[in-house]
Coordinates of C-alpha atoms and ligand atoms in Angstrom, one line a residue:
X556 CA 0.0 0.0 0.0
X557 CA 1.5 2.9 -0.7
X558 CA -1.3 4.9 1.4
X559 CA 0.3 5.0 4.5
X560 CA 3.7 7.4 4.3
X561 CA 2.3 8.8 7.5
X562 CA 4.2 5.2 8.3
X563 CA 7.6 5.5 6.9
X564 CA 9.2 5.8 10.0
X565 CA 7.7 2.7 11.4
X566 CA 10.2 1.3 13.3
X567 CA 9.7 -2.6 14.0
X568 CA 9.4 -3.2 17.7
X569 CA 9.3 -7.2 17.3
X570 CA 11.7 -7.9 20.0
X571 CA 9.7 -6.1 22.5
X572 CA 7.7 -8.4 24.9
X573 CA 3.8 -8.6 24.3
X574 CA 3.4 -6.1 27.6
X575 CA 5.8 -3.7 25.9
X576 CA 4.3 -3.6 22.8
X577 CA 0.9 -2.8 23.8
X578 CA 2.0 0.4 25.6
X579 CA 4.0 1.3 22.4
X580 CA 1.5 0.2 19.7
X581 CA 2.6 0.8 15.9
X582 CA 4.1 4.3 16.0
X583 CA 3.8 5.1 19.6
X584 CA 4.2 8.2 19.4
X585 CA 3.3 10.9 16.4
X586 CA 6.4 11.0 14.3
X587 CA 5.8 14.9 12.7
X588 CA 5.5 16.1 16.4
X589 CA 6.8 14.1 19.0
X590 CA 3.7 13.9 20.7
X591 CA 3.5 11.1 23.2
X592 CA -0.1 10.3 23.1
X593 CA -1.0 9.5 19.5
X594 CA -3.1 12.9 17.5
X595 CA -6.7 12.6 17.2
X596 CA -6.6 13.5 13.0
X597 CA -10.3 14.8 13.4
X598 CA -10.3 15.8 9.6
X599 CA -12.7 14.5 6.9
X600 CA -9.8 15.1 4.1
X601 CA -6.5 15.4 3.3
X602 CA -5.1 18.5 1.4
X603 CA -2.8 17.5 -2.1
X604 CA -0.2 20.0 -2.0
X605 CA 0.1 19.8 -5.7
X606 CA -1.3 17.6 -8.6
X607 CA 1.1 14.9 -8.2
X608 CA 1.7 14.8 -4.4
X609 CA -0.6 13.4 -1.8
X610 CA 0.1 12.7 2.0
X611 CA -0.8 9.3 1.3
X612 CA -4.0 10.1 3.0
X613 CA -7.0 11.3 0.9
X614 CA -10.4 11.1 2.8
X615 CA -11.4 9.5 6.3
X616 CA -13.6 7.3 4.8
X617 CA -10.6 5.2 3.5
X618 CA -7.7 5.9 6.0
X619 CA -7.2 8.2 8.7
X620 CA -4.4 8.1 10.9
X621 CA -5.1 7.8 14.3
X622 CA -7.1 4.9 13.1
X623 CA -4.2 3.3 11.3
X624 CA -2.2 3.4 14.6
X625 CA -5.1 1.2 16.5
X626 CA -5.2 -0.8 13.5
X627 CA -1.6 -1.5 13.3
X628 CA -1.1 -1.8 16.9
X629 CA -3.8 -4.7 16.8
X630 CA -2.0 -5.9 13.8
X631 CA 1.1 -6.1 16.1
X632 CA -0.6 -7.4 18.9
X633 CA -2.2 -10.3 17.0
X634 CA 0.1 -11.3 14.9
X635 CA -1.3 -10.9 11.8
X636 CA -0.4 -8.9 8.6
X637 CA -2.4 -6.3 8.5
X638 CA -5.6 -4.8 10.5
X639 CA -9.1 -2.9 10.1
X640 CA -10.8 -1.3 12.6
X641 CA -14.7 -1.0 12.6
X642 CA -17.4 1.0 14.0
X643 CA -18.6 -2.2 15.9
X644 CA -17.9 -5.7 16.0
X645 CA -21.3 -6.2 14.4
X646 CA -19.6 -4.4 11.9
X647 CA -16.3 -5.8 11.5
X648 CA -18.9 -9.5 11.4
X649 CA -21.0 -8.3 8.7
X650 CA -17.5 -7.5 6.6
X651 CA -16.6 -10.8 7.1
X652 CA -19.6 -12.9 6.2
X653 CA -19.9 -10.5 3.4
X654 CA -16.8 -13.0 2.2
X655 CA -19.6 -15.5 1.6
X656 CA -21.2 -15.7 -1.9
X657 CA -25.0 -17.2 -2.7
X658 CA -24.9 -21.1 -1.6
X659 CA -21.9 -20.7 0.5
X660 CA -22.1 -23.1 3.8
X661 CA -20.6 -22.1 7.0
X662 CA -19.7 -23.7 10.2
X663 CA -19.8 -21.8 13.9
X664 CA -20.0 -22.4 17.4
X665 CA -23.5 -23.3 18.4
X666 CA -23.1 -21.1 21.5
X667 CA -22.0 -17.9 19.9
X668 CA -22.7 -14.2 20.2
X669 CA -26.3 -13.7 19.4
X670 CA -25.4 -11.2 17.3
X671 CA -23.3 -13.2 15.5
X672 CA -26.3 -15.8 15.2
X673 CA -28.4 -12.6 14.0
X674 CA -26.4 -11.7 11.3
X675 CA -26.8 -15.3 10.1
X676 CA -30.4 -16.1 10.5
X677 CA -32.0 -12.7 9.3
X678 CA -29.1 -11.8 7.0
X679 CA -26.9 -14.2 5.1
X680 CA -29.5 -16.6 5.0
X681 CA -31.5 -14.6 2.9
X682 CA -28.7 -14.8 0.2
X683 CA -29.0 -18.6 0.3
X684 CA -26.0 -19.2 2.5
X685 CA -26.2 -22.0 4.9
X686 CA -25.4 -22.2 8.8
X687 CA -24.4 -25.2 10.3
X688 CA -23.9 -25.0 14.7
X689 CA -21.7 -27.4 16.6
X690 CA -19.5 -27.8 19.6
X691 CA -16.1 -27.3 18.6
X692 CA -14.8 -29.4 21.2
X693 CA -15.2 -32.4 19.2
X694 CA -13.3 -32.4 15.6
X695 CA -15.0 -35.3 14.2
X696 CA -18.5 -34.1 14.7
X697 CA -16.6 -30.6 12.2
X698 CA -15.2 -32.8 9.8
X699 CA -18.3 -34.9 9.5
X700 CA -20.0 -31.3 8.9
X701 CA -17.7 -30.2 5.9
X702 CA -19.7 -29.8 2.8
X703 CA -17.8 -29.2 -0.9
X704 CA -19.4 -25.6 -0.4
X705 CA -18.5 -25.1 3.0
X706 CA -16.3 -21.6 2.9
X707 CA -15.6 -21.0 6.8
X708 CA -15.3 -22.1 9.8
X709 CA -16.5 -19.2 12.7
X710 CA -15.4 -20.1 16.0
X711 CA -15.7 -18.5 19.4
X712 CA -13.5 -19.7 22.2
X713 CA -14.0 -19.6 24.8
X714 CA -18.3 -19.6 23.8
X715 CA -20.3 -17.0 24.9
X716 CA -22.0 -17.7 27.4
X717 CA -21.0 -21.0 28.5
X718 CA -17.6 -20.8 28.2
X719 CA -16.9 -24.0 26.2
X720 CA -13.5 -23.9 24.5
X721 CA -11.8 -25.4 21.3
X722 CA -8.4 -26.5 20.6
X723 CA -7.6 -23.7 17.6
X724 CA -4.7 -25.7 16.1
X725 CA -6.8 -28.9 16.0
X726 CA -9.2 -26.8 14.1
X727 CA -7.0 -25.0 12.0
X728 CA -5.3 -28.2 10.5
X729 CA -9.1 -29.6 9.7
X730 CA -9.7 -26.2 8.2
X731 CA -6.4 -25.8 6.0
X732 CA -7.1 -29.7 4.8
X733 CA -10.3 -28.9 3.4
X734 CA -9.4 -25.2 2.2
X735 CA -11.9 -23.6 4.9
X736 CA -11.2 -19.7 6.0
X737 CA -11.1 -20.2 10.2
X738 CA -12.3 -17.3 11.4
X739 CA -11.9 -17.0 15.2
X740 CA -13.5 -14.1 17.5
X741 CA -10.6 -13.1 20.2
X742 CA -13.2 -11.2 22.1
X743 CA -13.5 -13.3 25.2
X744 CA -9.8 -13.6 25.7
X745 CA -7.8 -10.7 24.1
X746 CA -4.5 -11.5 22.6
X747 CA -2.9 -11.3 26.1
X748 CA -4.0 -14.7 26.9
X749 CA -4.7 -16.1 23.3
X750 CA -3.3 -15.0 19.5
X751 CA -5.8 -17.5 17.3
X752 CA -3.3 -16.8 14.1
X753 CA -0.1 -18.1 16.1
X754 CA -2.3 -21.2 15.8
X755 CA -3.2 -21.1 12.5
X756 CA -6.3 -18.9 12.3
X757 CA -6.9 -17.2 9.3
X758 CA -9.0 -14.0 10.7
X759 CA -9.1 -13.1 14.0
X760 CA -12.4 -10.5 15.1
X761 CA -13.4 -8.8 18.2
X762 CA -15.3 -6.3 20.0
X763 CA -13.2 -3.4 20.4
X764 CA -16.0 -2.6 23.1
X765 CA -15.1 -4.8 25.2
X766 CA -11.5 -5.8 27.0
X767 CA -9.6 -3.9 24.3
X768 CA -11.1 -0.8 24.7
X769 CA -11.7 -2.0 28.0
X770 CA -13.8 1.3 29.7
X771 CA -17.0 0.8 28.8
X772 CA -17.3 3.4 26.9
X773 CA -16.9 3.3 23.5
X774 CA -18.4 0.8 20.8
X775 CA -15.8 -0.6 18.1
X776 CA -14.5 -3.4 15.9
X777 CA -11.3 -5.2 14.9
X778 CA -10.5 -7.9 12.3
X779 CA -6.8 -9.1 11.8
X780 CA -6.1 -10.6 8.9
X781 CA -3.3 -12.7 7.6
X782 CA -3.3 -12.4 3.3
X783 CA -3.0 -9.6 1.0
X784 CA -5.7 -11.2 -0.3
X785 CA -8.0 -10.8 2.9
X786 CA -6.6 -7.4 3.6
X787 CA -8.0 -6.1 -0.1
X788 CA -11.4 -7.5 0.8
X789 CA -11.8 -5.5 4.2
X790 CA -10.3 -2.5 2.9
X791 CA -13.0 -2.5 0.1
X792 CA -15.7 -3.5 2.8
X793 CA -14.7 -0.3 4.7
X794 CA -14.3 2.1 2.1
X795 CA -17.4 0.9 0.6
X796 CA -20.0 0.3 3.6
X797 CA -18.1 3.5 5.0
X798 CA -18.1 2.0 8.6
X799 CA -14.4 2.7 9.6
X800 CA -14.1 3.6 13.2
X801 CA -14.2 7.1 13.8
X802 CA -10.5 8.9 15.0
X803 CA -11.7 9.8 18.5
X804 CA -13.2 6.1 18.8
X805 CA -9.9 5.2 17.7
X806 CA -7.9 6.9 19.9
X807 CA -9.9 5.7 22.6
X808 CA -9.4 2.3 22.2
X809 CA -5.5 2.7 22.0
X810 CA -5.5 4.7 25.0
X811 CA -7.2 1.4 26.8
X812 CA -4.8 -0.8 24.9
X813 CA -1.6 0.8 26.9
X814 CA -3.2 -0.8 30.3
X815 CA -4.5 -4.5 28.3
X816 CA -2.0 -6.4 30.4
X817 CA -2.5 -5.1 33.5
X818 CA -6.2 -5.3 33.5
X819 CA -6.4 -8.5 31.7
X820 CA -4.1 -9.7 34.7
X821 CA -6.5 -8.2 37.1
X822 CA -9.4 -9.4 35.9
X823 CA -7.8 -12.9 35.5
X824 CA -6.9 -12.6 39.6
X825 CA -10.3 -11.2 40.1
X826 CA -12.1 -14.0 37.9
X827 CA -10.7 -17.0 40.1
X828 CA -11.1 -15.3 43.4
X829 CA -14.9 -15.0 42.7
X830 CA -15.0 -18.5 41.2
X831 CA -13.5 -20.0 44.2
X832 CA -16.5 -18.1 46.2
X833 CA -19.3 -19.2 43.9
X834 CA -18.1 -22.8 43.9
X835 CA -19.2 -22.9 47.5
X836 CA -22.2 -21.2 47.4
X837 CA -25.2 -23.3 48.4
X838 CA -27.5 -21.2 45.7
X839 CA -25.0 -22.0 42.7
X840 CA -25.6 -25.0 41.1
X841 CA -23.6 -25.0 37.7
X842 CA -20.6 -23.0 37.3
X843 CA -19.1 -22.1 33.5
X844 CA -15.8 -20.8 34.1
X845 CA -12.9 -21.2 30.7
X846 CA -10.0 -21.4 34.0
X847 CA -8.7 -18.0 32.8
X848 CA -9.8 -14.5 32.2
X849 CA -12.8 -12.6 33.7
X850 CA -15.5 -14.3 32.3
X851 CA -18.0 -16.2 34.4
X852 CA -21.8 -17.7 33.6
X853 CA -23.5 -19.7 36.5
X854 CA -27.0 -20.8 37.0
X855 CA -28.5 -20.4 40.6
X856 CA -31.5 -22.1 42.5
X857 CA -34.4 -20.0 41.4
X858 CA -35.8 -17.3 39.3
X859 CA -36.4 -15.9 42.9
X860 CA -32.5 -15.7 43.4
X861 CA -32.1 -14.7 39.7
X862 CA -34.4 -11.7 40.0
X863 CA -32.8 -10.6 43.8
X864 CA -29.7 -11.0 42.2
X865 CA -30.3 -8.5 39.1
X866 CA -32.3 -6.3 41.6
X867 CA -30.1 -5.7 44.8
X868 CA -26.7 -5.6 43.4
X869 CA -25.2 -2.4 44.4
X870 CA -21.7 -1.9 43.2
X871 CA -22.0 -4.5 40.4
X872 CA -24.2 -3.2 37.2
X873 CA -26.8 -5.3 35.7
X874 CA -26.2 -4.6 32.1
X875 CA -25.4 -5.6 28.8
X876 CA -21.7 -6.0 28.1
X877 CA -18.2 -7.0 29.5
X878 CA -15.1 -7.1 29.8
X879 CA -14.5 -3.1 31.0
X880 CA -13.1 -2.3 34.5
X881 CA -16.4 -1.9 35.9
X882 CA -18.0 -5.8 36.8
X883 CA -21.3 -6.1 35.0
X884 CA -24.0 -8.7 35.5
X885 CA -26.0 -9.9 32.7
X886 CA -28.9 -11.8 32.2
X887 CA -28.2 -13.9 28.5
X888 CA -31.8 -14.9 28.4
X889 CA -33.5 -11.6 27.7
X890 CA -30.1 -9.5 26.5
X891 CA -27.2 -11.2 24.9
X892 CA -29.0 -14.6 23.5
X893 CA -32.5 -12.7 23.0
X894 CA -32.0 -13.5 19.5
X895 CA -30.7 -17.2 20.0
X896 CA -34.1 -19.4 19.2
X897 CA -35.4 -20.6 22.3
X898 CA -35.1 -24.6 21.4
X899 CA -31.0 -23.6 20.9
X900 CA -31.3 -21.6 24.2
X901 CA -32.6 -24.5 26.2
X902 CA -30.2 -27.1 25.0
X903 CA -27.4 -25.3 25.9
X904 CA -28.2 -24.2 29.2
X905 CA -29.1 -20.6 28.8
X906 CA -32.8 -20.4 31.3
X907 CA -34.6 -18.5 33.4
X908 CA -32.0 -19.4 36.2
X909 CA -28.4 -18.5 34.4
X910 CA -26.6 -15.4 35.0
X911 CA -23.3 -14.4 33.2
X912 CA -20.8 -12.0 34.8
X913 CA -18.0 -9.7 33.7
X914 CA -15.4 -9.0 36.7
X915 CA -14.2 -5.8 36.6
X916 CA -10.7 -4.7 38.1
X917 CA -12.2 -3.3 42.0
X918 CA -11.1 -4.5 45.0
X919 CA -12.5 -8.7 44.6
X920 CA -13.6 -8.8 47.7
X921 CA -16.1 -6.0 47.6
X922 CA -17.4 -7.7 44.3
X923 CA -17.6 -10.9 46.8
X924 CA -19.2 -8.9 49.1
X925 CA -22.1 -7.3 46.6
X926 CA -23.0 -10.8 45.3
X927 CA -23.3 -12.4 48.9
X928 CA -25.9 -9.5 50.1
X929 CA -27.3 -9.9 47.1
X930 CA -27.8 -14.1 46.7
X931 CA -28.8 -14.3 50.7
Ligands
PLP2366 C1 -20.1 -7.8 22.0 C2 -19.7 -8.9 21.1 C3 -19.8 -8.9 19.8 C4 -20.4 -7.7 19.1 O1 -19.6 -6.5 19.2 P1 -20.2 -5.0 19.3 O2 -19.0 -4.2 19.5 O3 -21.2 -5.0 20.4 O4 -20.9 -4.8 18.0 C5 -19.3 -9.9 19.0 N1 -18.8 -11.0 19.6 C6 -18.7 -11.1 20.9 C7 -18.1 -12.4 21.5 C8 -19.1 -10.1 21.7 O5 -19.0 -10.2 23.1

């Protein structure tokens, strides 16, 4: 690409550990001013100084420069070649199920993002593309599912909500054998705990929202990609559906990526502590826990203690979302999975009776404190 001279002095920073690197993302710093935190370019356009010479930058739309630095920090942080960043990750999923074409067959985790299931059901199915759901866990049950027009393979893992997880090697070799794209949303785990293209993934998505913004306040998108090929297809996507996240959303999202490490550590401290505590809790009677990070689902007694719960928590929030420093109680049935169909719902687990949690960074035993007042 020749789009990008704002990146001529890109210095590689390969050798720096992963901790490192997210502090110092792809330039760091700007390179025209020395400015330590990265410019917010709020411009719509680029001015050409003459006919023939262009900044390498033209219009928003198609590159802007504060969101080439998240995109090439994430591109860093991933491992991949290149990056795109999205005004959503129901974005960034639309851009890559827009890969499919009419007939195309595709394979995902049958506990997924409900979103994700959305876009599926009410979108892509309407082009004739078919949706196949199965637990990852088992690769004979995928192979077995592989038709001659199956085109991808969309895996979540850990699964959201009940934290089911996939080997992502074992599914990348099944998926290079039968020339299948493995896509694998990162949004759960962040690449401080897992890089899906190390292990053979072919496009790795997330939320931006969630631990890579990580502040609950800003909605984004990422999708790291490992081909010239793929790159090409995003980079018409974006310029195309115009859906390129915005340079202050951009800059947010890198200013949370300088603390990933230490908050994913936190939450990963915080996550067992309050694991530990549920286990023995008389009220708790199935715990879905992945053994790392700050995700936790769990299915209680009653709808009595369900409601209590949502009702009297005081520090913890009941609402939609995770993985942000505040810890935020959800309730899958009605929010996330409203969209998952009810017969799905119920063989996985998700009732009337299960609760998912996102533990924040506070002091863990003040969240184990809220959640014993409010499951007495
Ligand atoms: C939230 C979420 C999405 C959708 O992302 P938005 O930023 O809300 O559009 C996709 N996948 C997973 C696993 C999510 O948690």
């Amino acid at each position: 690409m020749t789009n990008d001279c704002y990146y001529d002095s890109f210095d590689k920073k390969e050798n720096l550990h992963f901790d490192s690197k997210v502090v110092h993302g792809g330039l760091g710093c700007d390179p025209i001013t020395g400015a330590v935190s990265f410019p917010i370019f709020q411009t719509a356009t680029f001015r050409h100084r003459t006919f023939d010479v262009s900044t390498g930058y033209n219009y928003s739309r198609l590159q802007n420069p504060t969101r080439q630095e998240l995109e090439r920090t994430m591109a860093i942080l991933e491992e991949g070649t290149e990056a795109f960043a999205f005004t959503s990750g129901q974005a960034a999923n639309m851009c890559i199920f827009g890969l499919l074409k009419k007939g195309d067959h595709v394979i995902l985790s049958d506990d997924i993002y409900g979103g994700t299931y959305r876009i599926c059901s009410d979108i892509f199915s309407a082009l004739d593309c078919e949706f196949t759901y199965l637990d990852m866990s088992d690769p004979d049950q995928l192979e077995a599912a592989i038709r001659p027009s199956t085109k991808m393979l969309f895996v979540e893992t850990p699964t959201n909500p009940m934290m089911k997880t996939a080997d992502i090697s074992k599914l990348s070799q099944i998926a290079k054998k039968h020339g299948v794209l493995l896509v694998v949303d990162n949004t759960f785990l962040s690449p401080y705990f897992q890089k899906p293209i190390t292990q053979g993934a072919d496009i790795v998505v997330h939320s931006g929202t969630k631990y890579l913004c990580g502040h609950n306040d800003v909605i984004a998108g990422i999708v790291v990609v490992t081909t010239q090929e793929l790159a090409d297809h995003f980079r018409l996507q974006m310029k195309s559906r115009g859906n390129g996240l915005a340079p202050f959303d951009s800059w947010l999202v890198l200013r949370g990526l300088k603390t990933l490490s230490l908050r994913m550590e936190r939450h990963d401290r915080n996550g067992k502590k309050v694991v530990e505590w549920l286990k023995k809790h008389p009220k708790v009677k199935k715990l879905y826990y992945a053994g790392l990070g700050g995700m936790i689902s769990f299915e209680v007694d009653s709808v009595e203690t369900v409601h209590r719960l949502l009702s009297d928590v005081k520090m913890i929030l009941f609402a939609e979302s995770l993985g942000g420093a505040e810890t935020l109680i959800t309730y899958p049935l009605t929010q996330t999975h409203e969209s998952t169909p009810p017969d799905v719902r119920e063989k996985l687990g998700i009732n009337e009776r299960f609760v998912r949690i996102s533990i924040g960074i506070e002091d863990p035993e003040d969240i184990i404190a809220d959640l014993e007042q409010a499951m007495k």
